[in-house]
mmCIF file of C-alpha atoms in Angstrom:
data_model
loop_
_atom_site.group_PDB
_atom_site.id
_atom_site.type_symbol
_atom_site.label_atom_id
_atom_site.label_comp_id
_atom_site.label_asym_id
_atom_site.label_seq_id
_atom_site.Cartn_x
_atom_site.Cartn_y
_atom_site.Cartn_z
ATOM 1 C CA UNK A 1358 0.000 0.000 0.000
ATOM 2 C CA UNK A 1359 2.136 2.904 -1.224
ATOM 3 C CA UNK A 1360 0.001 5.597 1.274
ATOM 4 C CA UNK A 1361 -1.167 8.861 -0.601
ATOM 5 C CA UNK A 1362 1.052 10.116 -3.233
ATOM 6 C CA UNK A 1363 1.509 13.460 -3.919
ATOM 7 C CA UNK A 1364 3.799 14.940 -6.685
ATOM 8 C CA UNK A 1365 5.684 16.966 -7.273
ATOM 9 C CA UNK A 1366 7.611 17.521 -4.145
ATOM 10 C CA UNK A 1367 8.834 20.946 -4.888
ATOM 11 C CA UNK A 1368 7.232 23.258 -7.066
ATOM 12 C CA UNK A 1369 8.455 26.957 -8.187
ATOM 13 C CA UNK A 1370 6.183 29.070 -10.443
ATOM 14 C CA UNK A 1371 6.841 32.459 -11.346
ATOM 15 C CA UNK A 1372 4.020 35.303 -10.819
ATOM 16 C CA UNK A 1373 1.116 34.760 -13.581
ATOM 17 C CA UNK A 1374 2.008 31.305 -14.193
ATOM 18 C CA UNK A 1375 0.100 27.884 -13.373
ATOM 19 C CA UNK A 1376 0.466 25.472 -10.745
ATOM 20 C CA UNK A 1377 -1.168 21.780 -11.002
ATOM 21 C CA UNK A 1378 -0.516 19.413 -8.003
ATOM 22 C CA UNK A 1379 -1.934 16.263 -8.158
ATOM 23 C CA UNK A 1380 -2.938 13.685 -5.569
ATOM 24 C CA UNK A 1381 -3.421 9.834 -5.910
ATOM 25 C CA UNK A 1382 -5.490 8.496 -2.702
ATOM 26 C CA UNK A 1383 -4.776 5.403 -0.754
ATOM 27 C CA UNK A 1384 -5.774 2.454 -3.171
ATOM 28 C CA UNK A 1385 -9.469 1.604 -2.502
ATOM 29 C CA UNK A 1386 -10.319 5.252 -1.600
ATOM 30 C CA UNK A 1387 -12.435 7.726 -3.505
ATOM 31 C CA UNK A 1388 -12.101 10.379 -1.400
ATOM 32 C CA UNK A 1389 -9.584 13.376 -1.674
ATOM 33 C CA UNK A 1390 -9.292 16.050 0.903
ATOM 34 C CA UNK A 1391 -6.923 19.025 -0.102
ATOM 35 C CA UNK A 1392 -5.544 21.502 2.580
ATOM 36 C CA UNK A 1393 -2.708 24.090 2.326
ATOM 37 C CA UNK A 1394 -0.342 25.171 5.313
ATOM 38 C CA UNK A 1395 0.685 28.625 4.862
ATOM 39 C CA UNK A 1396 4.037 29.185 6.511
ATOM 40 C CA UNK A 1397 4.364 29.078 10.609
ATOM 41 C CA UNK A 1398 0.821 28.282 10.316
ATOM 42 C CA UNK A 1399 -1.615 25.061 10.768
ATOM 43 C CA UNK A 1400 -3.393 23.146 8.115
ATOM 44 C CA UNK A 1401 -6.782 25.052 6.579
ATOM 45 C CA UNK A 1402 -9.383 22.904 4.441
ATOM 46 C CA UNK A 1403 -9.657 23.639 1.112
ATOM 47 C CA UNK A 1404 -12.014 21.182 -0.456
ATOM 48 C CA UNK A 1405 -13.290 17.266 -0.579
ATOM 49 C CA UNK A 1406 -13.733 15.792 -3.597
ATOM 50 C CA UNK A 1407 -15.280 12.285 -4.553
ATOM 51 C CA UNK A 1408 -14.831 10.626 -8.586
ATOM 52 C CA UNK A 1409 -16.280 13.536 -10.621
ATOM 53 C CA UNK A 1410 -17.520 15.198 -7.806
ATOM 54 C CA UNK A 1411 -16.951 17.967 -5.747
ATOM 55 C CA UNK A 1412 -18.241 17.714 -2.026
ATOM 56 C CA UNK A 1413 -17.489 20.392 -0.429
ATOM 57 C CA UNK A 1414 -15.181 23.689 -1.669
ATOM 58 C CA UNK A 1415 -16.082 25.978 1.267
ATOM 59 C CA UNK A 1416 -12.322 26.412 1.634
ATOM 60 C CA UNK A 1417 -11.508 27.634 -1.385
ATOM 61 C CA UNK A 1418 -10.456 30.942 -2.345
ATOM 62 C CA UNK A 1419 -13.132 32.143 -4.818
ATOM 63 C CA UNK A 1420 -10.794 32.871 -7.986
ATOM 64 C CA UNK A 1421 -8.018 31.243 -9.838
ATOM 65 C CA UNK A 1422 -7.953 28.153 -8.015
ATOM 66 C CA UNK A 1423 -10.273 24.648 -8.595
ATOM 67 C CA UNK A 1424 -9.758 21.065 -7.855
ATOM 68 C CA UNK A 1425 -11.168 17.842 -9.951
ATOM 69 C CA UNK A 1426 -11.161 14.246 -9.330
ATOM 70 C CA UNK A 1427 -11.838 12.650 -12.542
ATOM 71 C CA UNK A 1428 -12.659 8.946 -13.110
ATOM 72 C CA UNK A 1429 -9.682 8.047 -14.354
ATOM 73 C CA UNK A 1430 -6.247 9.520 -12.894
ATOM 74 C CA UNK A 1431 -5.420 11.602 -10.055
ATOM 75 C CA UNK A 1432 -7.365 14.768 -8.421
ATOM 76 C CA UNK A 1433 -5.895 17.887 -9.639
ATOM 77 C CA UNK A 1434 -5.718 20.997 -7.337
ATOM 78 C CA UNK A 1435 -5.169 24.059 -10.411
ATOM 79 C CA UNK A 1436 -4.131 27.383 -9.405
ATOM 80 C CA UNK A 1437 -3.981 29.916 -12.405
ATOM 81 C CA UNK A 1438 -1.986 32.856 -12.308
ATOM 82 C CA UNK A 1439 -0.271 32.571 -9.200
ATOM 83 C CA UNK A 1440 0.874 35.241 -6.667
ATOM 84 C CA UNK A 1441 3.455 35.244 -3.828
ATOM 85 C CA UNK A 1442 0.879 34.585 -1.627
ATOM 86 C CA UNK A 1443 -0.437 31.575 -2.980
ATOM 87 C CA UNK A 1444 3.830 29.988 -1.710
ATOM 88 C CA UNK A 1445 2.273 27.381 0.930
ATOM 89 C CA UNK A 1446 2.648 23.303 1.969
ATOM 90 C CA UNK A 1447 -0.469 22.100 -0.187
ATOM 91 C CA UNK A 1448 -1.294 18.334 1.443
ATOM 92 C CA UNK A 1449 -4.072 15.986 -0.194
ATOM 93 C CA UNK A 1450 -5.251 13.418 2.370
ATOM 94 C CA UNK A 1451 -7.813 10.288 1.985
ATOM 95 C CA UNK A 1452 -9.815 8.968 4.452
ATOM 96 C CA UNK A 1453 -11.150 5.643 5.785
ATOM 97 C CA UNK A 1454 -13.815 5.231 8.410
ATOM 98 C CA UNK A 1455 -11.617 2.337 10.517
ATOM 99 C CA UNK A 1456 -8.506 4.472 10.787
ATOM 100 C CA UNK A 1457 -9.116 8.263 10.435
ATOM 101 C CA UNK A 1458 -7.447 10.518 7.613
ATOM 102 C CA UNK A 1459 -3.998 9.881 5.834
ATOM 103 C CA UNK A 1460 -2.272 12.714 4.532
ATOM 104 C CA UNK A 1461 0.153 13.114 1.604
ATOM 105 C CA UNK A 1462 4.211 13.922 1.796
ATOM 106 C CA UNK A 1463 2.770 17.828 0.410
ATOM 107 C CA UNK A 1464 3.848 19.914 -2.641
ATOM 108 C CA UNK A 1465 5.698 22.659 -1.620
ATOM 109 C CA UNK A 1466 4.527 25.569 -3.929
ATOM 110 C CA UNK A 1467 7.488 28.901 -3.807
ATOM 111 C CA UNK A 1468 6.137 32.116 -6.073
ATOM 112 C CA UNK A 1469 8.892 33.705 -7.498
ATOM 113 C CA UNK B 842 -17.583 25.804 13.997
ATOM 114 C CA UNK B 843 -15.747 23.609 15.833
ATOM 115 C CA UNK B 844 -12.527 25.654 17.636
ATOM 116 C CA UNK B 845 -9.522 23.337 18.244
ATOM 117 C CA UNK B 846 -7.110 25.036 20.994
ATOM 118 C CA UNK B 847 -3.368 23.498 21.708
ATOM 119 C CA UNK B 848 -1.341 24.219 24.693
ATOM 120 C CA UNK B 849 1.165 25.315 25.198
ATOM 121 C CA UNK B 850 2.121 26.783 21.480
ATOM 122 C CA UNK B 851 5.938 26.168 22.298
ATOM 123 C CA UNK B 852 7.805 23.886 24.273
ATOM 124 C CA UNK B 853 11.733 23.407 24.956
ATOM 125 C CA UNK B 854 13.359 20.392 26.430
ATOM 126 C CA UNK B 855 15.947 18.395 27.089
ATOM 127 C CA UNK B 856 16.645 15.120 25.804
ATOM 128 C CA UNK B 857 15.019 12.492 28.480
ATOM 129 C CA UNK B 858 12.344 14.492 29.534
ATOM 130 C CA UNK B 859 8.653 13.875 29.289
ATOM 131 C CA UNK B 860 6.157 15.914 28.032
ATOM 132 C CA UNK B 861 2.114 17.032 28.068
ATOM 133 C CA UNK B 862 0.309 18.056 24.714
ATOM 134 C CA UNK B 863 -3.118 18.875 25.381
ATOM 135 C CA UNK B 864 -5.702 19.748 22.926
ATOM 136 C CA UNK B 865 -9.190 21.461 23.816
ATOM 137 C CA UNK B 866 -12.266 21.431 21.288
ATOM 138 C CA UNK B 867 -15.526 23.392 21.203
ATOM 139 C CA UNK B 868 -18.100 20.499 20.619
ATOM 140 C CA UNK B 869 -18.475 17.019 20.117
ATOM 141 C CA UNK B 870 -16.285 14.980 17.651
ATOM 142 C CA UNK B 871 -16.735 12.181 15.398
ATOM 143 C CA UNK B 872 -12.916 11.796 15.137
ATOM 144 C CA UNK B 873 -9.630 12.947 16.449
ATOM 145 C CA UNK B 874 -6.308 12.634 15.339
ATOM 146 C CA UNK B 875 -3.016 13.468 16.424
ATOM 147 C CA UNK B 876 0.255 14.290 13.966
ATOM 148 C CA UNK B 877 3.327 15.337 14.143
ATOM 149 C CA UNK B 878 4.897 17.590 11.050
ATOM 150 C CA UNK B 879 9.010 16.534 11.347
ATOM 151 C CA UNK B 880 11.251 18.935 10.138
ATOM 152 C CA UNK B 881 11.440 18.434 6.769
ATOM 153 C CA UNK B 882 7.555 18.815 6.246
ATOM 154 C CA UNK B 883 6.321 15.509 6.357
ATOM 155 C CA UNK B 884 2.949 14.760 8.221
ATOM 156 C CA UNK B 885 2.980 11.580 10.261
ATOM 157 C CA UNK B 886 -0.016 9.977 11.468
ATOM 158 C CA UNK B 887 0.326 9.165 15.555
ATOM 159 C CA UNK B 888 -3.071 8.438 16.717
ATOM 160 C CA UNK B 889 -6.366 7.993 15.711
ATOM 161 C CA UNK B 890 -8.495 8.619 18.902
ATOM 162 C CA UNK B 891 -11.930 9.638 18.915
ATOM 163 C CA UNK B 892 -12.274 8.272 22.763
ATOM 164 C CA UNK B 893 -10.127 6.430 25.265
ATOM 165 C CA UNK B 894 -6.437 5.730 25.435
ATOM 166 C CA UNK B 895 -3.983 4.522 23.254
ATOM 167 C CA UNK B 896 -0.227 3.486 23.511
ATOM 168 C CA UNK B 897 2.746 3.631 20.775
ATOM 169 C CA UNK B 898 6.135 2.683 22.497
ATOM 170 C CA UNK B 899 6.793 6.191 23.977
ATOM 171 C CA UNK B 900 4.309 7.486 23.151
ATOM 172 C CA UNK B 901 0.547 7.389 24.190
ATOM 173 C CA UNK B 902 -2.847 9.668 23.709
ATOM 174 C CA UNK B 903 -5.731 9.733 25.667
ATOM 175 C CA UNK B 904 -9.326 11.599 24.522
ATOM 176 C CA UNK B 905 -12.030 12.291 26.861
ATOM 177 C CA UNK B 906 -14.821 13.208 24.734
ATOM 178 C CA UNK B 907 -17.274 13.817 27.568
ATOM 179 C CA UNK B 908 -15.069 17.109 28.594
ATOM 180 C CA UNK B 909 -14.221 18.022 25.103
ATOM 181 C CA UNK B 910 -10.186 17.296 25.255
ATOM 182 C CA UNK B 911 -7.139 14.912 24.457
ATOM 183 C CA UNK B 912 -3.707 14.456 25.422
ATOM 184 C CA UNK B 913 -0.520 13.647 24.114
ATOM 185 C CA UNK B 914 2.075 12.274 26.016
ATOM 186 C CA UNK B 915 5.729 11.779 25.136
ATOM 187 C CA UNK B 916 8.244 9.840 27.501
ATOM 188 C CA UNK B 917 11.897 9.801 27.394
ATOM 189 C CA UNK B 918 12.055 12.644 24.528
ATOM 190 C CA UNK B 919 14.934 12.101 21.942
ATOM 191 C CA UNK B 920 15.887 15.023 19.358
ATOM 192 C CA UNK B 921 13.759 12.804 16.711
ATOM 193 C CA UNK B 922 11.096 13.818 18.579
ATOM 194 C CA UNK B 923 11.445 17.599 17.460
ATOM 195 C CA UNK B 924 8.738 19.424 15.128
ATOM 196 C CA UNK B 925 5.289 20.236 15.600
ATOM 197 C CA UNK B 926 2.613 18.490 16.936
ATOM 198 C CA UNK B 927 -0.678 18.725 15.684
ATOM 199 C CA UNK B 928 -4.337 18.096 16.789
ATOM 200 C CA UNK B 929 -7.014 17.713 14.544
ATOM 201 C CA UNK B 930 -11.080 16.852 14.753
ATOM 202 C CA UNK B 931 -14.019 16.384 12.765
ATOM 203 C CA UNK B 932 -17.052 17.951 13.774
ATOM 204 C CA UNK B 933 -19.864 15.808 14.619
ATOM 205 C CA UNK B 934 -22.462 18.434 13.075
ATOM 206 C CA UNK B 935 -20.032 19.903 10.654
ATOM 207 C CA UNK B 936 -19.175 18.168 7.194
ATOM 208 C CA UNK B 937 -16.572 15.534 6.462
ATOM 209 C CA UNK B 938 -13.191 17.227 6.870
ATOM 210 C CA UNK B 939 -10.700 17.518 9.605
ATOM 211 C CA UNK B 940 -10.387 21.062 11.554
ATOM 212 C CA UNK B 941 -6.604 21.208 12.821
ATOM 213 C CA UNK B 942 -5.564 23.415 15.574
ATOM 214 C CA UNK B 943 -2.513 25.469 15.598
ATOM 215 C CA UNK B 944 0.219 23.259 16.905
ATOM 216 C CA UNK B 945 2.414 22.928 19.550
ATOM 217 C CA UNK B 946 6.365 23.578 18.353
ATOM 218 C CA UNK B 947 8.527 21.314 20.674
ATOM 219 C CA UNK B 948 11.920 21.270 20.365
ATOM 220 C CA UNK B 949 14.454 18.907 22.077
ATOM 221 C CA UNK B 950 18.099 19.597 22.859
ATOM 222 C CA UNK B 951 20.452 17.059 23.615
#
């Protein structure tokens, strides 16, 4: 069971460029939760996603970023024309009622 | 929502000595989890514990749901044990997500 895989580890973007992170889940899971750590700070919710669904987005900034979970592949957090303050720890966790939430290693996102 | 308060929000040791984490919450949960963020980033799962106690070598966690808080304990602290500790719940009335408080830095010197 190879855990929740996020990639890439490091990503740097310059201002008005794209950033895609992606997110595989624990095998058997459907369920993607994204989250970003700003620096020196804790973890905030962004969104929860099921297979070509979105759950719940209450935590996400209202422009320039989205998140899919297709059918096929892994769920995709876009943000479109990043800023310095969009430089955070992004994390992508699945969950599984026996055991509670596993998170991801993170992509670390710098704005240059 | 649910608030999630950790105390203290730093702590400095030395190598050998025990520690408290404790973690307060507003309303009743459907989950709790503990983690601990190493220095390099990485988020590590310690305990799942919505209720009771629970015991990993040196470490152990106990949740009282009743009074709305859970504590981490840490015996015989080595440097490894450095980073931040974090405490996180789901809200029994809120949706499915976890709410994480702020963290408690510790930091052991040899």
């Amino acid at each position: 069971n190879a855990g929740v895989m996020q990639n890439p580890r490091h990503l740097v973007r310059r201002r008005g460029q794209e950033a895609r992170l992606r997110c595989s889940p624990m095998k058997g899971h459907s369920h993607v939760y994204w989250y970003r750590q700003l620096p020196e700070e804790g973890l905030k919710f962004m969104v929860y996603l099921q297979k070509e669904n979105i759950i719940d987005e209450s935590g996400m900034p209202k422009e320039r970023f989205s998140a899919e979970f297709p059918k096929e592949g892994p769920s995709i957090l876009r943000i479109q024309q990043v800023v310095r303050g969009d430089s955070a720890a992004y994390f992508c966790a699945s969950s599984h009622r026996e055991g509670g939430y596993t998170f991801g290693s993170g992509t670390r996102l710098t704005v240059v | 929502g649910i608030q999630v308060e950790q105390s203290p929000p730093d702590l400095i040791l030395q190598e050998g000595a025990n520690s408290t984490l404790r973690c307060n919450f507003s309303d009743s949960v459907n989950n709790l989890q503990w983690f601990h963020q190493n220095p390099w980033g990485q988020l590590i799962n310690l305990f799942y514990i919505p209720s009771g106690t629970k015991q990993n070598g040196r470490l152990s966690a106990t949740t009282v749901a009743t009074e709305r808080y859970s504590l981490l304990y840490i015996s015989s602290s080595q440097t490894t044990d450095s980073g931040v500790y974090f405490c996180a719940v789901e809200w029994i009335q809120g949706a499915q997500k976890l709410v994480f408080g702020q963290g408690t830095r510790l930091t052991i010197n040899p």
